[in-house]
Coordinates of C-alpha atoms and ligand atoms in Angstrom, one line a residue:
X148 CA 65.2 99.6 70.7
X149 CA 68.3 100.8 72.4
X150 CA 68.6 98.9 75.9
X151 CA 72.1 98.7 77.7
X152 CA 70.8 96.0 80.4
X153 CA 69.4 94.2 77.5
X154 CA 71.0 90.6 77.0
X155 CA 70.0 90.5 73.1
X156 CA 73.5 91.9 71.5
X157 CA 71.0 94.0 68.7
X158 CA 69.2 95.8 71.9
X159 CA 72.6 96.8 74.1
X160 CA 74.8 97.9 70.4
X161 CA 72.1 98.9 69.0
X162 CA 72.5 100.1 65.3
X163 CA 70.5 103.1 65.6
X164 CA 71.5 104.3 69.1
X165 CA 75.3 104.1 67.0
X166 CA 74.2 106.3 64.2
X167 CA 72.3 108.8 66.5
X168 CA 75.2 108.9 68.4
X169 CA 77.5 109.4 65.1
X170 CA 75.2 112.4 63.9
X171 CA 75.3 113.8 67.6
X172 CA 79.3 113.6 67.5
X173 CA 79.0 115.0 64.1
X174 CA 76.6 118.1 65.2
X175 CA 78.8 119.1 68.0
X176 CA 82.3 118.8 66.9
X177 CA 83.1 122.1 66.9
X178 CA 81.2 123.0 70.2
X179 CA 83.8 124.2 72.0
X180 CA 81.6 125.1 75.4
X181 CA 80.0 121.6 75.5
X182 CA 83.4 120.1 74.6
X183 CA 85.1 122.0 77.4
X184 CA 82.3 120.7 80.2
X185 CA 83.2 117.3 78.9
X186 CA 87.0 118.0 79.3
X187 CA 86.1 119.6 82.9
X188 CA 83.8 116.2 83.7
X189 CA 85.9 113.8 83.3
X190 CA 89.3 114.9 85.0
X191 CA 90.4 113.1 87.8
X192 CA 89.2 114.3 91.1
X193 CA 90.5 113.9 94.2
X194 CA 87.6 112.6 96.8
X195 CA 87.7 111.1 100.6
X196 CA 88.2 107.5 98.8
X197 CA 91.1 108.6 96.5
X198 CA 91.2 109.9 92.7
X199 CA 88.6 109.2 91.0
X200 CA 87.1 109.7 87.9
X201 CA 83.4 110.0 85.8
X202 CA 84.2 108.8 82.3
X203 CA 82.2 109.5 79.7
X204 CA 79.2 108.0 78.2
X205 CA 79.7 106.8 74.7
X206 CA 77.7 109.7 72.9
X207 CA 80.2 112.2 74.7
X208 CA 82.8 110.1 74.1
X209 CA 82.0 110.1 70.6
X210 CA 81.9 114.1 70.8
X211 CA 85.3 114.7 72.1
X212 CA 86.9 111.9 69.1
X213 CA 84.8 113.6 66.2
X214 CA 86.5 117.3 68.0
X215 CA 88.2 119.2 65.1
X216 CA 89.6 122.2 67.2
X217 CA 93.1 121.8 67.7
X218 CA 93.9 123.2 71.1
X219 CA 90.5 121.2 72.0
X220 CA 92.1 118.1 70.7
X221 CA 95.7 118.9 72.9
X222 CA 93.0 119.2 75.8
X223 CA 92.2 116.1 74.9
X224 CA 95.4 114.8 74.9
X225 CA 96.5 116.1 78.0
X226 CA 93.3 115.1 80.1
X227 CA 94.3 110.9 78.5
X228 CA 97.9 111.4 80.0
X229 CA 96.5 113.0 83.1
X230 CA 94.0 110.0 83.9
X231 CA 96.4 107.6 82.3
X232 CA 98.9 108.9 85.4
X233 CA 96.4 109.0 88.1
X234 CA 95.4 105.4 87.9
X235 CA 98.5 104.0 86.2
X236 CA 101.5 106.0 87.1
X237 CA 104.5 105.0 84.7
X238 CA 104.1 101.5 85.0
X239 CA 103.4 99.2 81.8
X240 CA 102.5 95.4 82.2
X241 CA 104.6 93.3 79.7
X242 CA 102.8 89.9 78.1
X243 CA 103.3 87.7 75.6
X244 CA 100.8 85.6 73.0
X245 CA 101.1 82.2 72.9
X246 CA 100.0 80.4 69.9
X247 CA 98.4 76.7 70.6
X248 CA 96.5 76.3 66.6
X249 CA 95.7 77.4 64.0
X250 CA 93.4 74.7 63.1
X251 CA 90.3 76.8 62.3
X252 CA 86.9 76.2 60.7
X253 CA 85.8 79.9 60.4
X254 CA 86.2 82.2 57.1
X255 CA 87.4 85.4 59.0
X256 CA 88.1 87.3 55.3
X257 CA 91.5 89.0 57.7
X258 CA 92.7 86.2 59.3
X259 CA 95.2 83.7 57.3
X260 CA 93.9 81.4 59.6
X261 CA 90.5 81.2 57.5
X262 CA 89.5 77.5 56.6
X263 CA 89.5 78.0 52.8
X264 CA 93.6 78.8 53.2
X265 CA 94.8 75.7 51.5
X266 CA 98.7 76.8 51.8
X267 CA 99.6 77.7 55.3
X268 CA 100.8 74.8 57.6
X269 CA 98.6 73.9 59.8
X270 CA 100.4 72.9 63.3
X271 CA 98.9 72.1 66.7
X272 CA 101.0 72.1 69.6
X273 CA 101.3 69.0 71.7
X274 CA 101.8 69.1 75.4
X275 CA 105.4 68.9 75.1
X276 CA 105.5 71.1 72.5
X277 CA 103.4 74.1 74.8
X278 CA 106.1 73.3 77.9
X279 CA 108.9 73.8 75.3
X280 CA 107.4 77.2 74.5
X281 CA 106.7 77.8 78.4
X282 CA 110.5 77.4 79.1
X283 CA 111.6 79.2 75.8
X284 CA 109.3 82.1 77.6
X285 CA 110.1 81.8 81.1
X286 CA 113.7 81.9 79.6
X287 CA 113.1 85.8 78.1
X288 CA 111.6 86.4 81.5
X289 CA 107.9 86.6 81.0
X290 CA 105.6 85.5 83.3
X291 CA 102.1 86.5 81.9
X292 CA 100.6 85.2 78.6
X293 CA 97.9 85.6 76.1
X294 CA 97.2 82.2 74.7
X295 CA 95.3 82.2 71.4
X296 CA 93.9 79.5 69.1
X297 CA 92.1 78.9 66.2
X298 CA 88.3 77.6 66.1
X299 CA 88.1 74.0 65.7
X300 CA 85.6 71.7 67.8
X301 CA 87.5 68.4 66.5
X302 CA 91.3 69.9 66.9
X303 CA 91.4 72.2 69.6
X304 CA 88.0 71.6 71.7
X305 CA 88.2 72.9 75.3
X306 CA 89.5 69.5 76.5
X307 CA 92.5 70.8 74.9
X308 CA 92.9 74.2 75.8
X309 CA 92.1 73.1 79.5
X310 CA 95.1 70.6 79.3
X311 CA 97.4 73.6 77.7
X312 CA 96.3 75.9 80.4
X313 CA 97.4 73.1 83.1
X314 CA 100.9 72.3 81.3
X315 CA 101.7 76.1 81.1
X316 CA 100.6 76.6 84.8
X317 CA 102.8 73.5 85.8
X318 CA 106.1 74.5 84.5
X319 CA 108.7 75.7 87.0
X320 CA 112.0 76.0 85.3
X321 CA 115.0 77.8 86.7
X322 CA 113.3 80.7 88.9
X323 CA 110.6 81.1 85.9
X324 CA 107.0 80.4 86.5
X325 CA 103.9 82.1 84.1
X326 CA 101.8 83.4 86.9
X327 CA 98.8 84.5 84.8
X328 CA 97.2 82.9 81.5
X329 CA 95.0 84.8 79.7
X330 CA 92.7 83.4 77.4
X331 CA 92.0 84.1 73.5
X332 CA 89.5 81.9 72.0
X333 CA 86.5 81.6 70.4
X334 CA 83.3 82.4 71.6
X335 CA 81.6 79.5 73.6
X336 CA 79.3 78.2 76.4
X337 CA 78.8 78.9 79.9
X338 CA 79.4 75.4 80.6
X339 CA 83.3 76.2 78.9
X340 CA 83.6 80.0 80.5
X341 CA 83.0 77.6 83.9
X342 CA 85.5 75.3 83.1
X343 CA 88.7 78.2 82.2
X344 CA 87.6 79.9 85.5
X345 CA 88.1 76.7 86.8
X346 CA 91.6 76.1 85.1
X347 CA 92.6 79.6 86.7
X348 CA 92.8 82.3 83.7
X349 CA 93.2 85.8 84.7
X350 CA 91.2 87.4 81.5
X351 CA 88.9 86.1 78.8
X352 CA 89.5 87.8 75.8
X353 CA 87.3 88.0 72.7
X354 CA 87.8 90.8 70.1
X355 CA 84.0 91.8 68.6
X356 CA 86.2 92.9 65.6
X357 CA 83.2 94.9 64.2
X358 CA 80.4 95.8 66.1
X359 CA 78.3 96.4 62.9
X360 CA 76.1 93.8 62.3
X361 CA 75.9 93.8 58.3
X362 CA 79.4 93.7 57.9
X363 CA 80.2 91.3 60.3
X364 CA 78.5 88.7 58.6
X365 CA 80.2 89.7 55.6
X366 CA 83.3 89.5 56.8
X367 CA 82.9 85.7 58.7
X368 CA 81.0 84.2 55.7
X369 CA 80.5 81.3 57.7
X370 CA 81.6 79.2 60.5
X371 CA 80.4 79.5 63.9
X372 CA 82.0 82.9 64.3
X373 CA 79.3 84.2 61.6
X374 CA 76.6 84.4 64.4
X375 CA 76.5 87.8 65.5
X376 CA 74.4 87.6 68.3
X377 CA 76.6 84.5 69.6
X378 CA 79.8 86.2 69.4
X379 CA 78.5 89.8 70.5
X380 CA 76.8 88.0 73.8
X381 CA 80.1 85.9 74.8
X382 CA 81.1 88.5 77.5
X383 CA 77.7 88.2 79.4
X384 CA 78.4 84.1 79.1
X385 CA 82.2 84.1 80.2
X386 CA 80.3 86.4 83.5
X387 CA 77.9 83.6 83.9
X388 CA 80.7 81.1 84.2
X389 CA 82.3 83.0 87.1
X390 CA 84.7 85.0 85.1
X391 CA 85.3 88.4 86.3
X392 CA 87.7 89.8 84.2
X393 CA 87.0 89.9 80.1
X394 CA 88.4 91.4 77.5
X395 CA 87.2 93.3 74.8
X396 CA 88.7 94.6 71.3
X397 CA 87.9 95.7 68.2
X398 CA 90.0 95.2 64.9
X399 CA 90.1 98.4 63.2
X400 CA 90.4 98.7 59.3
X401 CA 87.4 96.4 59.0
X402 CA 84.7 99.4 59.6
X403 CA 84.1 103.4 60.2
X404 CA 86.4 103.8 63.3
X405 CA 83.8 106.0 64.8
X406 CA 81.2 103.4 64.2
X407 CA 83.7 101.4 66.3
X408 CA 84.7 103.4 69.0
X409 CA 81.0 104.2 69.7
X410 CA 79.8 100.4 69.9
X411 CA 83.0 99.6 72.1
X412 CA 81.8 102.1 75.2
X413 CA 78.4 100.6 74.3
X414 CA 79.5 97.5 75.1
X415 CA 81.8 98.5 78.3
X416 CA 78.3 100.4 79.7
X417 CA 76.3 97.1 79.1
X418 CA 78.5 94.8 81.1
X419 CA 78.9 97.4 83.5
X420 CA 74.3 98.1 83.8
X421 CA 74.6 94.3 83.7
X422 CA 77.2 92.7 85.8
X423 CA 78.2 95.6 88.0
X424 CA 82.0 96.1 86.6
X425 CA 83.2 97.4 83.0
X426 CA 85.5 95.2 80.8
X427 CA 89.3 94.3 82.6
X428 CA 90.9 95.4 79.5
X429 CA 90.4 96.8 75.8
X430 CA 92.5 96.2 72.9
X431 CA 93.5 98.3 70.1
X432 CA 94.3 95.8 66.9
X433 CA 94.8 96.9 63.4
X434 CA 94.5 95.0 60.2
X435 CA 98.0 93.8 59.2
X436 CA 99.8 91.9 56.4
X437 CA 99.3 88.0 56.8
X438 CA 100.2 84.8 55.0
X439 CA 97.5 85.3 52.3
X440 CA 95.9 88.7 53.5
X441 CA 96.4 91.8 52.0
X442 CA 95.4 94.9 54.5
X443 CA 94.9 97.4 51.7
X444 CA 91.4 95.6 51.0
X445 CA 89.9 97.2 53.9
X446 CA 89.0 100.2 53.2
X447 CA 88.7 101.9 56.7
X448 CA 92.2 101.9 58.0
X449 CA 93.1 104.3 60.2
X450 CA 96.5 106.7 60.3
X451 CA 98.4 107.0 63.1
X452 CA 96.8 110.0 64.3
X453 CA 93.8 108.7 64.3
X454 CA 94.8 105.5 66.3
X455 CA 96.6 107.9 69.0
X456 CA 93.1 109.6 69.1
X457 CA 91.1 107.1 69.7
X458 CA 93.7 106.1 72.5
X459 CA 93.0 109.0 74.3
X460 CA 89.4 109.0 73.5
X461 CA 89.4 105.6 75.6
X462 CA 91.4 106.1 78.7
X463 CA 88.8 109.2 79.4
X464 CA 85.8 107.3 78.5
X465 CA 86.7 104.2 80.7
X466 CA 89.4 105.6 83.1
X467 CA 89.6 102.5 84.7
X468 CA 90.2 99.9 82.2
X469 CA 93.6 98.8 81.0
X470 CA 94.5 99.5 77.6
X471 CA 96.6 96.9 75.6
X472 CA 98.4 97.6 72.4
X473 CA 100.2 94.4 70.7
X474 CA 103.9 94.4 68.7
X475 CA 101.3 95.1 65.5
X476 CA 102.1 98.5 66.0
X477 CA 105.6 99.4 65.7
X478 CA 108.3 101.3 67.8
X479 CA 107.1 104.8 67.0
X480 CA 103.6 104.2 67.0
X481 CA 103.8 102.6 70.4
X482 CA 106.0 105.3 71.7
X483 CA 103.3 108.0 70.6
X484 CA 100.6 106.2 72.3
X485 CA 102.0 104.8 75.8
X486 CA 101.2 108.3 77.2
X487 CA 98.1 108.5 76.3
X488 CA 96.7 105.4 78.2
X489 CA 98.3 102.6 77.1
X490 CA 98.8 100.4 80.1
X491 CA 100.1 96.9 78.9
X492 CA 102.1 95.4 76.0
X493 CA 103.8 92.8 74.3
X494 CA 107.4 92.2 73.8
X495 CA 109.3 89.6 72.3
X496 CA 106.2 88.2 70.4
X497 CA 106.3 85.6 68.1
X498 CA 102.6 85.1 66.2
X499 CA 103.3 81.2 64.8
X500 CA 102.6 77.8 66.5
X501 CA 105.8 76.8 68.5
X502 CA 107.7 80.5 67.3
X503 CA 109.9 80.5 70.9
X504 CA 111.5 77.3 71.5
X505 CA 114.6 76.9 69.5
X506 CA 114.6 80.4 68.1
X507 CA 116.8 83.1 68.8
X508 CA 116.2 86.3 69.5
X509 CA 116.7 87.2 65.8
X510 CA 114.9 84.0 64.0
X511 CA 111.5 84.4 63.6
X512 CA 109.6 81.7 61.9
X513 CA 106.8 82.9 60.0
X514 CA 105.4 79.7 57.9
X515 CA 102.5 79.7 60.9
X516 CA 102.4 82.9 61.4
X517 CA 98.9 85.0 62.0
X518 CA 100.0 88.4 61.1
X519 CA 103.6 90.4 60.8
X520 CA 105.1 91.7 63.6
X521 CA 106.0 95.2 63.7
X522 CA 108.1 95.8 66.7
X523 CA 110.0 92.7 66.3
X524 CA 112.8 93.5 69.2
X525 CA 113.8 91.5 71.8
X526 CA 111.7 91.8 75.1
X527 CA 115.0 93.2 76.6
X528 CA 115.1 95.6 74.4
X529 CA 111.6 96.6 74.8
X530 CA 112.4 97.0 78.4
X531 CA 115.4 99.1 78.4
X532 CA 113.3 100.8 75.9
X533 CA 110.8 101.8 77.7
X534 CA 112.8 102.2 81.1
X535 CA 114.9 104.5 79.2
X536 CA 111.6 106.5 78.1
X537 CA 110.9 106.8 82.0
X538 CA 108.3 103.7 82.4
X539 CA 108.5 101.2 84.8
X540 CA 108.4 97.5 82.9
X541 CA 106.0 95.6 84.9
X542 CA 105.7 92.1 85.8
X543 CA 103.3 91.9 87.8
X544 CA 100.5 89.9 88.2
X545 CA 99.4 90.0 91.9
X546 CA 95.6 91.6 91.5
X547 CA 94.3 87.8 90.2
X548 CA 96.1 86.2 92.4
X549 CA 95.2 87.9 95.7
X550 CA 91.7 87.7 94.5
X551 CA 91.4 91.4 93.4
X552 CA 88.9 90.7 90.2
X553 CA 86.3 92.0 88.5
X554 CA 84.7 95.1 90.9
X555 CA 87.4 94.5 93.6
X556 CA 90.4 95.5 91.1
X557 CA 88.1 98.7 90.1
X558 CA 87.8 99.5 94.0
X559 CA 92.0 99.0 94.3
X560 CA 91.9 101.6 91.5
X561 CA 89.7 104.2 93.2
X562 CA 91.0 103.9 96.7
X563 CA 94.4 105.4 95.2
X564 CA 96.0 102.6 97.0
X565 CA 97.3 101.7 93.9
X566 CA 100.6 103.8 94.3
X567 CA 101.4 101.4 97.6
X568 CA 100.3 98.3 95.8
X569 CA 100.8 98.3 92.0
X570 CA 103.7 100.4 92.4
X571 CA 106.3 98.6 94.8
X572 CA 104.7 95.3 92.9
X573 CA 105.8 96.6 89.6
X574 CA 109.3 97.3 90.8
X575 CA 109.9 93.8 92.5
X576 CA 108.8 92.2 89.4
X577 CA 111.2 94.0 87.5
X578 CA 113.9 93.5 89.5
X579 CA 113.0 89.6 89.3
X580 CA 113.1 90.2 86.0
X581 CA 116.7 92.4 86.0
X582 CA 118.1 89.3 88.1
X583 CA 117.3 86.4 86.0
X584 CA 117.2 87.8 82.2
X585 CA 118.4 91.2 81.7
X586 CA 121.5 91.7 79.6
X587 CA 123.9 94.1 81.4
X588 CA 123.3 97.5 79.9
X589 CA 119.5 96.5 80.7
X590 CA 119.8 95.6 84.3
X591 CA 122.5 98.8 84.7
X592 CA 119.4 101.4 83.6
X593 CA 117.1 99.0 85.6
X594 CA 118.8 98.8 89.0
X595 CA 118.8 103.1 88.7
X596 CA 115.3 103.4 88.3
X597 CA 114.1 100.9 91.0
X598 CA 116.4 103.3 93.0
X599 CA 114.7 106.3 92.2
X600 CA 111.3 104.7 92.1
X601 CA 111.2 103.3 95.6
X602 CA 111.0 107.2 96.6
X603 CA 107.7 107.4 95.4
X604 CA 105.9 105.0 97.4
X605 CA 103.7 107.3 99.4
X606 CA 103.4 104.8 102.3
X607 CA 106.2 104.7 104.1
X608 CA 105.7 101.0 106.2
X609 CA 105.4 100.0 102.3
X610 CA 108.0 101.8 101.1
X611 CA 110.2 99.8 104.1
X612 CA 108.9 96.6 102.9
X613 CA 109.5 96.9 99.3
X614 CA 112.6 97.9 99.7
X615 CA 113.7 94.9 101.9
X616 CA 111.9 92.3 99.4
X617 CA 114.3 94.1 96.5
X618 CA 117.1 92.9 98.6
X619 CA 115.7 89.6 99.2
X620 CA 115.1 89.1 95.7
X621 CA 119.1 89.9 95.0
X622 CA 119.7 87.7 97.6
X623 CA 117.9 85.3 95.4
X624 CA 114.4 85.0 97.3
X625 CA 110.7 85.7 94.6
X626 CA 107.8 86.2 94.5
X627 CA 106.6 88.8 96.9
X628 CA 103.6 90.5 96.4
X629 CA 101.1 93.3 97.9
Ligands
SAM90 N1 90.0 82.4 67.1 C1 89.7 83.2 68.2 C2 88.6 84.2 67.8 O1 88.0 84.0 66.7 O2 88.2 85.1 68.5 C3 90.9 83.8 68.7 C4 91.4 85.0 68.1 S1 92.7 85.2 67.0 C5 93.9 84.1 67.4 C6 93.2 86.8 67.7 C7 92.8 88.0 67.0 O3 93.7 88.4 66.0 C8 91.4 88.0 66.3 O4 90.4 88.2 67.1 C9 91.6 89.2 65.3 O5 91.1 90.4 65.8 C10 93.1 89.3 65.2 N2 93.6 89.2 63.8 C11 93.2 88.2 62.9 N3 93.8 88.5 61.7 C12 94.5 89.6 61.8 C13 95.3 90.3 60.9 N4 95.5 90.0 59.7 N5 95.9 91.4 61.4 C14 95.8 91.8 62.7 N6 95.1 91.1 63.6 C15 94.4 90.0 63.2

């Protein structure tokens, strides 16, 4: 029975609530009048508080990605770059993945990573090894990182994890620091949720992968990852522990995207019936070439098209909730779907254990690697990239560490305070960035656009203050914040 405050993972995704939901999208996919009122629902609206805006449930969701009328589907389009604007102006936060293991005891049939893979190295970083990788990323400039690990109780247990988090939170080298680490790992207890929220981690992130039952036991044979229930229930856990901010993500290719797309809101409405505020972030992976995995075996990947859709399908479903796409996608991909909602991405990434320190730019080991990369440029060319595309490259990571988690980020959001916060935020982080690690053509487009961008803080007493801490910052002072 379909329940979203349910805690039992086959009540709040429930397997027939998907597939009433799929014959629903199915049945009104070419209903323009319903499709319209959808379109009209959920456009930002401007109310005593700020902009705000209604989402969609995942049913009407479900309608509007299933839509088949072109100029319904531009609609759609535009109303994703509308909302994506309101709430997230042209900023983009830049991360990185850090790899600790690969040491993994689970049979994920995608991952190379999968126990049975007898020929890929097997490496574990050791704690001088993560603050050689630290410095190797402070050194491009980054200063917020994903860090992911295999599933191994014996290799990587918590202990470990919990020691990497303190080592990358202690390194201060030159003016670098990484001011936020997210978290990648395996479903575990509250007891361990507890202990990252006490090691400081801005996000928890745990991609469902599938959210169909049957074939996610297929594909994780067996390992802990092959209990369903146990990995589907993780988010409510990580909440238990104190953490306010999670992650979710599913890794399309493996199943029926609309299958997909429909247990992903399902899942952002049960956290939010639950624990009073939707998932921090949602991720957009798809299946790539690995070590010993072939993508072509999955037999739902999805075009490009499709993947922008689905983009936009998101941002005006959960208009509040960043949307993170990784360097799997490539240049033109990423380009297509940055408009549509896309708030934060990689740059720079390396996907093996140890891939920064010692490397340059152009080296890219792949022995260790977890899948190819497909935007394999420099993070200062993804910056002038995108700066030359009319974003701002952000660096921010202020919102954790003034406290504003969970429902108090979601309130920043709504209050439309976000132009005098996120905004001047986003442009002294850059120009930290232009200061210490651009090349020169980057810092020459950079130092025009913090120019121009300072106009459009609407506060003005902000506006004053930003501008002043850009000048401090060339005079060599960091870290400000709003
Ligand atoms: N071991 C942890 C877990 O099981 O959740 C951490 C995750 S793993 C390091 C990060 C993510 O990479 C996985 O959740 C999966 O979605 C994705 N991934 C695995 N193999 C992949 C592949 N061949 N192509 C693209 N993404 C892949």
């Amino acid at each position: 029975m379909y329940n979203p405050k349910s805690m039992r993972a086959e009540e709040f995704i429930s397997n027939e609530e998907i597939l009433n939901t799929l014959e629903y999208a199915e049945k009104n996919k070419n209903n323009r009048e319903l499709i319209e009122q959808l379109l009209e629902k959920a456009k930002p609206r401007k109310t005593e508080r700020g902009i705000e805006c209604a989402g969609l449930s995942h049913r009407e969701a479900s309608v509007l990605l299933a839509c088949e009328i072109p100029e319904m589907t531009e609609k759609i389009y535009t109303l994703a770059e509308d909302i994506k604007k309101a709430f997230y102006g042209n900023r983009i936060v830049m991360f990185a993945p850090l790899y600790l293991s690969n040491y993994c005891v689970n049979q994920c049939v995608y991952c190379p990573y999968h126990y049975q893979n007898r020929s890929i190295p097997r490496k574990k970083l050791t704690q001088e090894e993560v603050a050689k990788e630290v410095i190797a990323l402070q050194d491009i400039g980054h200063k917020r990182l994903a860090i992911e690990a295999g599933e191994d109780p014996v290799n990587n247990p918590i202990e470990y994890i919990l020691e990497c988090i303190n080592t990358i939170y202690s390194i201060k080298h030159k003016n670098g620091a990484i001011r936020r680490v997210n978290v990648n790992i395996a479903a575990t207890t509250v007891e361990n949720y507890r202990k990252l929220k006490d090691a400081g981690i801005g996000t928890y992130i745990l991609f469902q992968e599938t959210y169909h039952k049957e074939s996610y036991e297929t594909l994780h044979p067996a390992g802990p990852k092959h209990n369903y229930a146990y990995h589907t229930e993780a988010m409510d856990r990580a909440m238990e522990g104190g953490i306010d901010d999670v992650g979710l993500g599913v890794l399309f290719g493996l199943e029926l995207y609309k299958y997909e797309f429909a247990g992903l809101l399902m899942h952002a409405e049960h956290l939010e019936a639950v624990h009073g505020v939707g998932p921090h972030t949602i991720s957009v992976p798809r299946v790539k070439r690995a070590d010993d995995i072939d993508p072509n075996v999955f037999d739902n990947g999805i075009d490009d098209d499709t993947f922008a859709k689905i983009i936009a399908c998101i941002r005006i479903a959960v208009p509040y909730t960043g949307l993170i796409i990784s360097t799997r996608e490539n240049e033109s991909c990423r380009n297509k779907v940055l408009r549509l909602g896309v708030s934060q991405i990689s740059g720079g990434s390396r996907t093996s254990v140890g891939g920064y320190a010692g490397y340059s730019a152009d080296e890219r080991p792949h022995d260790t690697e977890q899948f190819d990369v497909s935007d394999q440029r420099s993070l200062d060319e993804v910056v002038k990239w995108l700066m030359e595309l009319g974003y701002i490259p952000s660096f921010c990571t202020a919102c954790y560490r003034e406290g504003r988690t969970g429902d108090r980020f979601m309130s920043l959001c709504k209050t439309g305070q976000i132009q005098n916060c996120c905004h001047p935020n986003a442009l002294m982080t850059l120009k930290e960035y232009l200061e210490d690690y651009a090349s020169s053509e980057t810092k020459a487009v950079g130092e025009k656009l913090i120019e121009a961008e300072l106009k459009n803080i609407p506060n003005e007493k902000a506006r004053r203050l930003a501008a002043e801490y850009i000048e401090n910052i060339h005079e060599g002072k960091r870290d400000f914040r709003f």
